[in-house]
Short mmCIF file of C-alpha atoms in Angstrom, two decimals:
data_model
loop_
_atom_site.label_atom_id
_atom_site.label_comp_id
_atom_site.label_asym_id
_atom_site.label_seq_id
_atom_site.Cartn_x
_atom_site.Cartn_y
_atom_site.Cartn_z
CA MET K 28 0.00 0.00 0.00
CA PRO K 29 1.48 3.45 -0.96
CA GLU K 30 2.52 5.58 1.95
CA THR K 31 -0.12 8.28 1.29
CA ALA K 32 -2.87 5.70 1.06
CA MET K 33 -1.70 4.12 4.31
CA LYS K 34 -1.75 7.52 5.97
CA GLN K 35 -5.30 8.15 4.78
CA TYR K 36 -6.38 4.70 5.96
CA GLY K 37 -4.77 5.35 9.33
CA ASP K 38 -6.46 8.74 9.61
CA SER K 39 -9.86 7.29 8.86
CA LEU K 40 -9.40 4.80 11.69
CA SER K 41 -8.69 7.55 14.16
CA VAL K 42 -11.54 9.83 13.04
CA LYS K 43 -13.14 11.25 16.13
CA TYR K 44 -16.64 12.58 16.52
CA PRO K 45 -18.19 14.63 19.28
CA VAL K 46 -19.94 12.49 21.88
CA VAL K 47 -21.08 15.55 23.83
CA GLU K 48 -21.74 18.95 22.36
CA LEU K 49 -23.10 22.16 23.83
CA GLN K 50 -24.11 24.77 21.27
CA ASN K 51 -24.52 28.37 22.43
CA THR K 52 -26.01 27.16 25.66
CA THR K 53 -27.36 29.80 28.00
CA VAL K 54 -28.72 29.05 31.45
CA ARG K 55 -30.53 31.70 33.47
CA PHE K 56 -32.12 31.41 36.88
CA GLY K 57 -34.34 34.47 37.20
CA ASP K 58 -32.08 37.47 36.62
CA LYS K 59 -28.88 35.54 37.12
CA THR K 60 -27.03 34.23 34.08
CA VAL K 61 -25.12 31.13 35.08
CA MET K 62 -23.98 30.16 31.60
CA ASP K 63 -23.82 32.53 28.67
CA ALA K 64 -23.83 31.19 25.10
CA PHE K 65 -21.36 28.48 26.02
CA SER K 66 -20.18 26.13 23.28
CA PHE K 67 -18.13 23.06 23.88
CA SER K 68 -17.51 19.62 22.46
CA LEU K 69 -16.08 16.43 23.87
CA GLN K 70 -14.67 14.14 21.22
CA GLN K 71 -14.91 10.39 21.30
CA GLY K 72 -12.10 9.00 23.50
CA GLU K 73 -11.13 12.49 24.67
CA LYS K 74 -10.57 13.41 28.30
CA VAL K 75 -11.35 17.02 29.14
CA THR K 76 -11.18 18.76 32.48
CA ILE K 77 -13.08 21.96 33.17
CA THR K 78 -11.79 24.19 35.94
CA GLY K 79 -12.95 27.48 37.34
CA ARG K 80 -13.78 29.25 40.56
CA SER K 81 -16.83 28.40 42.63
CA GLY K 82 -20.05 29.56 41.00
CA SER K 83 -18.47 29.73 37.55
CA GLY K 84 -20.99 27.19 36.26
CA LYS K 85 -18.83 24.06 36.07
CA SER K 86 -21.44 21.77 37.58
CA THR K 87 -24.16 23.50 35.53
CA ILE K 88 -22.48 22.14 32.39
CA LEU K 89 -22.75 18.58 33.69
CA ARG K 90 -26.34 19.14 34.84
CA CYS K 91 -27.27 20.45 31.36
CA ILE K 92 -25.74 17.40 29.70
CA LEU K 93 -27.73 15.11 32.00
CA GLY K 94 -30.93 17.06 31.39
CA PHE K 95 -31.23 18.08 35.04
CA ILE K 96 -31.32 21.69 33.89
CA THR K 97 -33.04 22.77 30.72
CA PRO K 98 -31.03 25.53 29.01
CA THR K 99 -32.78 28.86 28.50
CA SER K 100 -31.42 28.82 24.93
CA GLY K 101 -29.03 26.74 22.87
CA ALA K 102 -28.87 22.98 22.61
CA VAL K 103 -27.12 19.92 24.00
CA PHE K 104 -26.22 16.95 21.82
CA ILE K 105 -25.19 13.46 22.94
CA ASP K 106 -23.76 11.21 20.24
CA GLY K 107 -25.09 13.73 17.70
CA GLU K 108 -28.66 13.51 18.98
CA LYS K 109 -30.30 16.58 20.43
CA LEU K 110 -31.32 16.31 24.06
CA SER K 111 -35.08 16.66 24.35
CA ASP K 112 -37.78 15.43 26.70
CA TYR K 113 -38.19 12.52 24.32
CA SER K 114 -34.52 11.58 23.76
CA VAL K 115 -33.19 12.31 27.25
CA TRP K 116 -34.28 8.95 28.67
CA LYS K 117 -32.33 7.02 26.06
CA LEU K 118 -29.32 9.36 26.00
CA ARG K 119 -28.85 9.35 29.79
CA SER K 120 -28.24 5.63 29.61
CA ARG K 121 -25.07 6.31 27.62
CA ILE K 122 -23.59 8.43 30.38
CA ALA K 123 -22.01 7.59 33.71
CA TYR K 124 -22.22 10.39 36.25
CA VAL K 125 -20.44 10.68 39.56
CA ALA K 126 -21.28 13.65 41.78
CA GLN K 127 -18.81 15.46 44.01
CA GLU K 128 -20.52 14.36 47.20
CA PRO K 129 -22.37 11.29 46.02
CA ASP K 130 -25.58 10.49 47.82
CA LEU K 131 -25.48 6.72 47.72
CA GLY K 132 -28.75 6.29 49.57
CA SER K 133 -29.15 4.03 52.55
CA GLY K 134 -28.30 0.35 52.91
CA LYS K 135 -25.42 -2.03 52.42
CA VAL K 136 -22.75 -0.97 49.93
CA ARG K 137 -23.20 -4.15 47.89
CA ASP K 138 -26.97 -3.54 47.63
CA ILE K 139 -26.40 0.08 46.64
CA ILE K 140 -24.08 -1.00 43.83
CA LYS K 141 -26.65 -3.60 42.75
CA ARG K 142 -29.52 -1.07 42.65
CA PRO K 143 -28.97 0.36 39.11
CA PHE K 144 -29.22 -3.17 37.71
CA LEU K 145 -32.87 -3.20 38.77
CA PHE K 146 -33.51 -0.58 36.09
CA ARG K 147 -34.62 -2.18 32.85
CA VAL K 148 -31.95 -0.45 30.79
CA ASN K 149 -29.15 -1.99 32.93
CA ALA K 150 -30.66 -5.41 33.57
CA HIS K 151 -28.40 -7.12 31.01
CA LEU K 152 -25.30 -5.87 32.86
CA ARG K 153 -26.17 -7.64 36.13
CA ASP K 154 -23.25 -10.07 35.75
CA ASN K 155 -20.86 -7.15 36.10
CA MET K 156 -21.28 -7.53 39.86
CA SER K 157 -18.65 -10.26 39.55
CA ARG K 158 -16.09 -7.52 38.85
CA LEU K 159 -16.70 -5.97 42.24
CA ASP K 160 -13.76 -7.66 44.00
CA GLU K 161 -11.34 -6.60 41.27
CA LEU K 162 -12.52 -2.98 41.28
CA PHE K 163 -12.50 -2.71 45.07
CA LYS K 164 -8.91 -3.91 45.02
CA ARG K 165 -8.00 -1.57 42.21
CA PHE K 166 -9.42 1.45 44.04
CA LEU K 167 -7.78 0.41 47.33
CA LEU K 168 -11.03 -0.37 49.12
CA SER K 169 -11.26 -3.15 51.66
CA PRO K 170 -13.55 -5.99 50.50
CA ASN K 171 -15.20 -5.84 53.94
CA LEU K 172 -16.72 -2.51 52.92
CA MET K 173 -19.10 -4.31 50.55
CA GLU K 174 -21.10 -5.47 53.54
CA ALA K 175 -20.83 -2.14 55.40
CA ASP K 176 -23.65 0.36 55.76
CA SER K 177 -23.26 3.33 53.42
CA ALA K 178 -23.72 5.71 56.36
CA ASP K 179 -20.45 4.42 57.85
CA LEU K 180 -18.34 5.26 54.78
CA SER K 181 -15.93 8.19 54.71
CA GLY K 182 -16.21 10.82 51.96
CA GLY K 183 -13.32 9.25 50.02
CA GLU K 184 -14.82 5.76 50.28
CA LYS K 185 -18.18 7.06 49.09
CA GLN K 186 -16.51 8.67 46.07
CA ARG K 187 -14.78 5.43 45.12
CA VAL K 188 -17.92 3.33 45.64
CA ALA K 189 -19.82 5.77 43.39
CA LEU K 190 -17.06 5.48 40.77
CA ILE K 191 -17.19 1.67 40.89
CA SER K 192 -20.98 1.76 40.55
CA ALA K 193 -20.61 4.01 37.48
CA ILE K 194 -17.88 1.83 35.93
CA LEU K 195 -20.02 -1.31 36.24
CA LEU K 196 -22.69 0.31 34.05
CA GLU K 197 -20.26 0.17 31.08
CA ARG K 198 -21.01 3.65 29.77
CA LYS K 199 -18.82 5.26 27.14
CA ILE K 200 -19.18 8.82 28.42
CA PHE K 201 -18.13 9.71 31.96
CA LEU K 202 -19.11 12.94 33.71
CA LEU K 203 -17.03 13.28 36.85
CA ASP K 204 -17.66 16.14 39.26
CA GLU K 205 -14.58 16.59 41.46
CA VAL K 206 -14.51 12.88 42.12
CA THR K 207 -11.07 12.88 43.73
CA SER K 208 -11.68 15.82 46.08
CA ALA K 209 -11.95 13.65 49.20
CA LEU K 210 -9.24 11.13 48.29
CA ASP K 211 -5.76 10.78 49.79
CA SER K 212 -2.88 10.92 47.31
CA LYS K 213 -2.54 7.13 47.03
CA SER K 214 -6.23 6.56 46.29
CA LYS K 215 -6.20 9.55 43.93
CA ARG K 216 -3.34 7.96 41.98
CA ALA K 217 -5.31 4.70 41.76
CA VAL K 218 -8.39 6.51 40.39
CA VAL K 219 -6.46 8.73 37.99
CA GLY K 220 -4.42 5.73 36.83
CA TYR K 221 -7.57 3.78 36.05
CA PHE K 222 -9.14 6.52 33.93
CA LYS K 223 -5.85 7.29 32.21
CA PHE K 224 -5.62 3.64 31.23
CA ARG K 225 -9.14 3.54 29.75
CA GLN K 226 -8.78 4.59 26.12
CA ASP K 227 -12.29 3.49 25.15
CA ILE K 228 -14.19 6.12 27.10
CA SER K 229 -14.67 9.88 26.89
CA ILE K 230 -14.43 11.84 30.12
CA LEU K 231 -15.60 15.30 31.05
CA SER K 232 -14.38 16.06 34.53
CA ILE K 233 -14.83 19.05 36.75
CA LEU K 234 -12.06 20.32 38.96
CA HIS K 235 -12.06 23.24 41.32
CA GLU K 236 -8.27 23.53 41.47
CA PRO K 237 -6.36 22.80 38.25
CA GLY K 238 -3.15 20.82 38.21
CA ASN K 239 -4.04 17.61 40.02
CA GLU K 240 -5.82 15.80 37.25
CA ASP K 241 -3.44 13.65 35.29
CA PHE K 242 -5.74 12.00 32.80
CA ALA K 243 -6.96 15.15 30.98
CA ASP K 244 -5.96 15.63 27.32
CA ARG K 245 -7.33 19.16 27.44
CA ILE K 246 -8.05 21.61 30.24
CA ILE K 247 -10.63 24.38 29.91
CA ASP K 248 -10.44 27.20 32.41
CA LEU K 249 -13.88 28.83 32.53
CA ASP K 250 -12.50 31.94 34.25
CA SER K 251 -10.26 32.71 31.32
CA ILE K 252 -12.78 32.24 28.53
CA THR K 253 -15.88 33.95 29.82
CA PRO K 254 -16.82 37.45 30.86
CA ARG K 255 -16.81 38.24 34.55
CA SER K 256 -19.76 37.03 36.59
CA GLU K 257 -20.69 34.70 33.79
CA ILE K 258 -19.07 31.50 32.52
CA MET N 4 -85.41 -0.27 69.53
CA SER N 5 -84.02 2.88 67.94
CA ALA N 6 -81.54 5.58 68.98
CA GLU N 7 -82.69 7.85 71.81
CA ASN N 8 -83.23 11.41 70.60
CA ILE N 9 -81.20 14.29 72.11
CA SER N 10 -83.19 17.41 72.90
CA MET N 11 -81.79 20.78 71.75
CA PHE N 12 -81.32 21.79 75.39
CA ASN N 13 -79.34 18.63 76.15
CA LEU N 14 -77.25 19.16 73.02
CA ALA N 15 -76.43 22.66 74.25
CA VAL N 16 -75.33 21.11 77.55
CA ALA N 17 -72.85 18.97 75.60
CA TYR N 18 -70.87 22.16 74.88
CA LEU N 19 -70.04 22.30 78.59
CA LEU N 20 -67.50 19.54 77.86
CA LEU N 21 -65.42 22.20 76.13
CA ILE N 22 -64.73 23.70 79.56
CA PHE N 23 -61.92 21.18 80.13
CA PRO N 24 -59.81 21.83 77.02
CA LEU N 25 -60.63 25.55 77.18
CA GLY N 26 -59.72 25.78 80.85
CA LEU N 27 -56.42 23.93 80.35
CA MET N 28 -55.52 26.10 77.38
CA LEU N 29 -56.24 29.32 79.24
CA TRP N 30 -54.51 28.20 82.43
CA TYR N 31 -51.29 27.14 80.66
CA GLY N 32 -51.42 29.90 78.04
CA ILE N 33 -51.57 27.40 75.19
CA PRO N 34 -52.25 29.30 71.97
CA GLY N 35 -55.18 28.43 69.71
CA VAL N 36 -58.21 29.14 71.90
CA GLY N 37 -59.86 31.17 69.16
CA LYS N 38 -59.07 28.50 66.59
CA MET N 39 -60.60 25.82 68.82
CA LEU N 40 -63.79 27.82 69.37
CA LEU N 41 -64.04 28.59 65.67
CA ALA N 42 -63.59 24.88 64.87
CA ALA N 43 -66.39 23.98 67.31
CA LEU N 44 -68.64 26.62 65.74
CA ARG N 45 -67.84 25.43 62.23
CA MET N 46 -68.50 21.83 63.21
CA THR N 47 -71.88 22.79 64.63
CA LEU N 48 -72.99 24.86 61.63
CA GLN N 49 -71.68 22.34 59.08
CA LEU N 50 -73.38 19.40 60.79
CA LEU N 51 -76.64 21.31 61.27
CA PHE N 52 -76.64 22.22 57.61
CA VAL N 53 -75.78 18.66 56.56
CA GLY N 54 -78.41 17.27 58.98
CA PHE N 55 -81.18 19.38 57.46
CA TYR N 56 -79.96 18.70 53.95
CA LEU N 57 -79.71 14.95 54.53
CA GLN N 58 -83.21 14.91 55.91
CA VAL N 59 -84.43 16.33 52.60
CA VAL N 60 -82.24 13.94 50.59
CA PHE N 61 -83.38 10.93 52.63
CA ASN N 62 -87.04 11.90 52.28
CA LEU N 63 -86.79 12.38 48.53
CA ASN N 64 -84.44 9.36 48.12
CA ASN N 65 -83.70 10.39 44.56
CA GLY N 66 -80.66 8.69 43.01
CA TRP N 67 -79.61 11.81 41.09
CA LEU N 68 -79.80 14.01 44.16
CA THR N 69 -77.82 11.46 46.20
CA GLY N 70 -75.26 11.24 43.41
CA LEU N 71 -74.97 15.02 43.30
CA TRP N 72 -74.42 15.14 47.06
CA LEU N 73 -71.70 12.46 46.82
CA LEU N 74 -70.03 14.45 44.07
CA ILE N 75 -70.03 17.55 46.25
CA MET N 76 -68.49 15.52 49.07
CA ILE N 77 -65.68 14.35 46.76
CA ILE N 78 -65.04 17.91 45.50
CA VAL N 79 -64.79 19.20 49.08
CA ALA N 80 -62.37 16.37 49.96
CA ASP N 81 -60.37 17.15 46.81
CA LEU N 82 -60.05 20.82 47.79
CA SER N 83 -59.03 19.82 51.29
CA ILE N 84 -56.22 17.60 49.97
CA ILE N 85 -55.00 20.34 47.64
CA ARG N 86 -55.00 22.86 50.52
CA ASN N 87 -53.37 20.56 53.08
CA CYS N 88 -50.65 19.37 50.70
CA ARG N 89 -50.01 22.96 49.55
CA LEU N 90 -50.52 22.04 45.91
CA LYS N 91 -51.76 24.19 43.05
CA LEU N 92 -55.40 23.45 42.27
CA LYS N 93 -55.02 24.11 38.54
CA ARG N 94 -52.12 21.68 38.19
CA LEU N 95 -53.21 18.81 40.40
CA GLY N 96 -56.89 19.31 41.26
CA ALA N 97 -58.09 16.99 38.50
CA SER N 98 -55.60 14.19 39.36
CA MET N 99 -56.61 14.23 43.02
CA PHE N 100 -60.29 14.29 42.09
CA ILE N 101 -59.99 11.25 39.81
CA ALA N 102 -57.99 9.38 42.47
CA LEU N 103 -60.65 10.12 45.11
CA LEU N 104 -63.43 9.17 42.72
CA LEU N 105 -61.78 5.80 41.96
CA GLY N 106 -60.85 5.12 45.58
CA THR N 107 -64.37 5.87 46.75
CA ALA N 108 -66.50 4.52 43.91
CA ILE N 109 -64.88 1.07 43.59
CA PRO N 110 -65.19 -0.06 47.24
CA ALA N 111 -68.53 1.75 47.65
CA PHE N 112 -69.98 -0.08 44.66
CA PHE N 113 -68.62 -3.35 46.08
CA PHE N 114 -70.11 -2.62 49.50
CA LEU N 115 -73.51 -1.35 48.37
CA GLY N 116 -74.04 -3.39 45.26
CA ILE N 117 -72.41 -6.72 46.08
CA ILE N 118 -72.14 -7.06 49.88
CA LEU N 119 -75.42 -5.34 50.85
CA HIS N 120 -76.92 -6.27 47.50
CA LEU N 121 -79.13 -3.16 47.48
CA PRO N 122 -81.66 -3.02 44.64
CA LYS N 123 -80.85 0.66 44.28
CA ILE N 124 -77.14 1.40 44.84
CA LEU N 125 -77.66 5.11 45.42
CA GLU N 126 -80.16 4.60 48.22
CA ALA N 127 -79.50 7.71 50.29
CA GLN N 128 -79.73 6.08 53.72
CA TYR N 129 -76.88 3.68 52.84
CA ALA N 130 -74.89 5.42 50.11
CA ILE N 131 -74.26 8.71 51.89
CA PRO N 132 -72.90 7.36 55.20
CA ILE N 133 -70.93 4.52 53.56
CA VAL N 134 -69.34 6.75 50.91
CA GLY N 135 -68.73 9.39 53.58
CA MET N 136 -66.80 6.94 55.75
CA ILE N 137 -64.72 5.65 52.84
CA LEU N 138 -64.11 9.15 51.50
CA GLY N 139 -63.06 10.62 54.85
CA ASN N 140 -60.45 7.93 55.32
CA CYS N 141 -59.27 8.19 51.70
CA MET N 142 -58.79 11.92 52.16
CA ARG N 143 -56.71 11.53 55.35
CA SER N 144 -54.54 8.79 53.84
CA ASP N 145 -54.12 10.73 50.63
CA ILE N 146 -52.83 13.78 52.50
CA ILE N 147 -50.26 11.61 54.29
CA GLY N 148 -49.28 9.78 51.09
CA ILE N 149 -48.96 12.81 48.82
CA ASN N 150 -47.11 14.84 51.45
CA SER N 151 -44.71 11.98 52.13
CA PHE N 152 -44.05 11.31 48.45
CA TYR N 153 -43.18 14.89 47.48
CA ARG N 154 -41.39 15.72 50.73
CA MET N 155 -39.07 12.71 50.38
CA LEU N 156 -38.47 13.45 46.71
CA ARG N 157 -37.41 16.99 47.54
CA LYS N 158 -35.29 15.89 50.49
CA ASP N 159 -33.56 13.09 48.56
CA GLU N 160 -33.19 15.01 45.32
CA LYS N 161 -29.55 13.98 44.83
CA SER N 162 -30.35 10.32 45.20
CA TYR N 163 -33.33 10.67 42.86
CA LEU N 164 -31.21 12.43 40.22
CA LEU N 165 -28.57 9.73 40.54
CA SER N 166 -31.22 7.13 39.65
CA LEU N 167 -32.10 9.15 36.56
CA ALA N 168 -28.41 9.45 35.66
CA GLN N 169 -28.11 5.67 36.03
CA GLY N 170 -30.77 5.23 33.35
CA ALA N 171 -33.93 4.85 35.44
CA THR N 172 -37.28 5.69 33.89
CA LEU N 173 -39.47 8.16 35.81
CA SER N 174 -41.43 5.30 37.21
CA GLU N 175 -38.31 3.39 38.31
CA ALA N 176 -36.72 6.46 39.90
CA CYS N 177 -39.92 7.27 41.83
CA ARG N 178 -40.56 3.72 43.00
CA PRO N 179 -38.78 3.96 46.41
CA TYR N 180 -40.65 7.18 47.24
CA LEU N 181 -43.97 5.75 46.11
CA ARG N 182 -43.35 2.65 48.21
CA ASP N 183 -42.54 4.70 51.34
CA ALA N 184 -45.48 7.06 50.80
CA PHE N 185 -47.84 4.15 50.32
CA GLN N 186 -46.58 2.53 53.49
CA ALA N 187 -46.92 5.77 55.48
CA ALA N 188 -50.43 6.40 54.18
CA LEU N 189 -51.70 2.93 54.96
CA ALA N 190 -49.98 2.58 58.35
CA PRO N 191 -52.75 4.30 60.41
CA MET N 192 -55.46 2.13 58.84
CA THR N 193 -53.40 -1.03 59.35
CA ALA N 194 -52.91 -0.10 63.01
CA THR N 195 -56.64 0.62 63.38
CA MET N 196 -57.56 -2.73 61.84
CA SER N 197 -55.26 -4.64 64.15
CA THR N 198 -56.61 -3.02 67.34
CA VAL N 199 -60.24 -2.52 66.39
CA GLY N 200 -62.65 -3.74 69.04
CA LEU N 201 -59.89 -4.04 71.64
CA VAL N 202 -59.05 -0.35 72.06
CA ALA N 203 -62.33 1.22 71.01
CA LEU N 204 -65.59 0.37 69.33
CA PRO N 205 -65.44 1.90 65.87
CA GLY N 206 -67.89 4.52 64.66
CA MET N 207 -69.95 2.45 62.30
CA MET N 208 -70.43 -0.39 64.75
CA THR N 209 -71.49 2.09 67.43
CA GLY N 210 -73.92 3.70 65.00
CA VAL N 211 -75.49 0.39 63.97
CA ILE N 212 -75.85 -0.69 67.62
CA LEU N 213 -77.36 2.68 68.57
CA ALA N 214 -79.79 2.33 65.68
CA GLY N 215 -81.08 -0.82 67.34
CA ALA N 216 -79.36 -3.64 65.47
CA ASP N 217 -77.85 -6.58 67.32
CA PRO N 218 -74.04 -6.55 67.88
CA VAL N 219 -73.41 -9.38 65.41
CA THR N 220 -75.01 -7.39 62.58
CA ALA N 221 -73.01 -4.35 63.71
CA ILE N 222 -69.78 -6.36 63.58
CA LYS N 223 -70.55 -7.60 60.06
CA TYR N 224 -71.06 -4.02 58.92
CA GLN N 225 -67.87 -2.98 60.67
CA ILE N 226 -65.77 -5.72 59.06
CA ALA N 227 -67.13 -4.91 55.61
CA ILE N 228 -66.63 -1.15 55.98
CA MET N 229 -63.07 -1.55 57.28
CA LEU N 230 -62.16 -3.70 54.30
CA ALA N 231 -63.81 -1.18 51.97
CA ILE N 232 -61.94 1.69 53.63
CA PHE N 233 -58.61 -0.14 53.45
CA SER N 234 -59.13 -0.93 49.80
CA GLY N 235 -60.31 2.62 49.06
CA THR N 236 -57.33 4.27 50.74
CA ALA N 237 -54.89 2.02 48.86
CA ILE N 238 -56.56 2.82 45.52
CA THR N 239 -56.73 6.56 46.25
CA VAL N 240 -53.13 6.94 47.42
CA PHE N 241 -51.69 4.92 44.57
CA ALA N 242 -53.84 6.63 41.94
CA ALA N 243 -53.19 10.11 43.40
CA ILE N 244 -49.42 9.67 43.30
CA ARG N 245 -49.34 8.07 39.86
CA LEU N 246 -51.76 10.58 38.32
CA SER N 247 -50.08 13.58 39.94
CA MET N 248 -46.71 12.42 38.57
CA ARG N 249 -47.97 13.24 35.08
CA SER N 250 -48.25 16.92 35.98
CA SER N 251 -45.53 17.36 38.58
CA PHE N 252 -42.45 16.38 36.58
CA THR N 253 -40.93 18.03 33.54
CA GLY N 254 -40.45 16.03 30.37
CA TYR N 255 -36.86 15.45 31.58
CA GLY N 256 -38.10 13.80 34.77
CA ILE N 257 -37.25 16.73 37.02
CA LEU N 258 -39.67 17.63 39.79
CA ASP N 259 -41.48 20.83 38.80
CA ARG N 260 -41.61 22.91 41.93
CA GLY N 261 -44.24 25.08 40.26
CA VAL N 262 -46.89 22.58 41.35
CA PHE N 263 -46.43 23.58 44.99
CA ARG N 264 -47.75 26.67 46.71
CA GLU N 265 -44.61 27.78 48.55
#
């Protein structure tokens, strides 16, 4: 095969497409503009970290993508499909979301991790529970914690349990909201190492303080790209 | 044998019983004296009005008139639920009405048409008190159920949103809250059923005995009405929550706080 043809063939293999796109998205709560005509795209396999001061609208971006907030104007696309009250139910099932302070609900950790498999859309993934031991080990969690009550977990343990729960759902898009904020440096390395290793997923992560996230291909600082008091 | 009549003078004497709560409230400075007196006055006027009206309805014994009265009772209960749950009438009034209608009509039809086997279901003497008992209990349970459902949803918003993010449908994400609300709404009736007769003689049984029937007949009525009430409350609470969900969530499955009067 000629060299140019090989190059073209190689390029076509690595063609990336946006898995998440925000187009001129504006979010207003009453008089307050939280996000002003914000455009952004996350390519397939890309890992992007968004940073910015408190109140800059970082979490609002994730909430818009999940359909928890309906933008005042603009549009959100997941895998090229516009988020609407019809499509949102299907598109959410392509995303894994981990909140900064995850509310796991009450009960045993193992039961909490099992819970999403009760939803019809995840029922076929039930066997993934067999990966629990491996993931607990990987994220430096004691296997005894599986039988513990969620109320007895520390903030860092909760974050890792929420991450494991998200990983077991086999989504291709991860939205991570400051998921390492309560972790010690060793656990943080384990989490960052895992996501760095995963080439098959796209990650949009939120970070209050830049510089600690090692898996990001691209960092967007909201403070530097938006007018004051808006994103 | 029929119930002994109470003369108007003796009825007025009954108000002397208010001396005890009134005295205690005044002595200890417990607020709400005015509210209590107003409630007693309202109770008197409402019951006098209903008494006179029922006399007319019973004498005429017209199915349409009885039906109209039952409809008014359901509308009043509907408005009471909307007010007590601090909901917006325009948004949820119809859902609550349909739930009450279902929860009352199904067990009432069963009771009047099948158990009592009345030739005319809307016979005023039976239909009005039976529907009234079922409806009153449905209303109380509905207030507990609806309040519990929406309060827990608001309190546990993060957990609810996590379920949505994990791919749950609206119905799947709401299931734990519906389950808890249902349990809370039915708990008082379950407790009443398990202690009935031991702690107190229930209202219907007392009424039937006072009217001159033998205790065994009274017990049969009581068992049937308790089953009808239990069934009615379950239907009402379930239907009220499920029907209200259609108006109280956005198309994205987010609780629309605009349905509440804050």
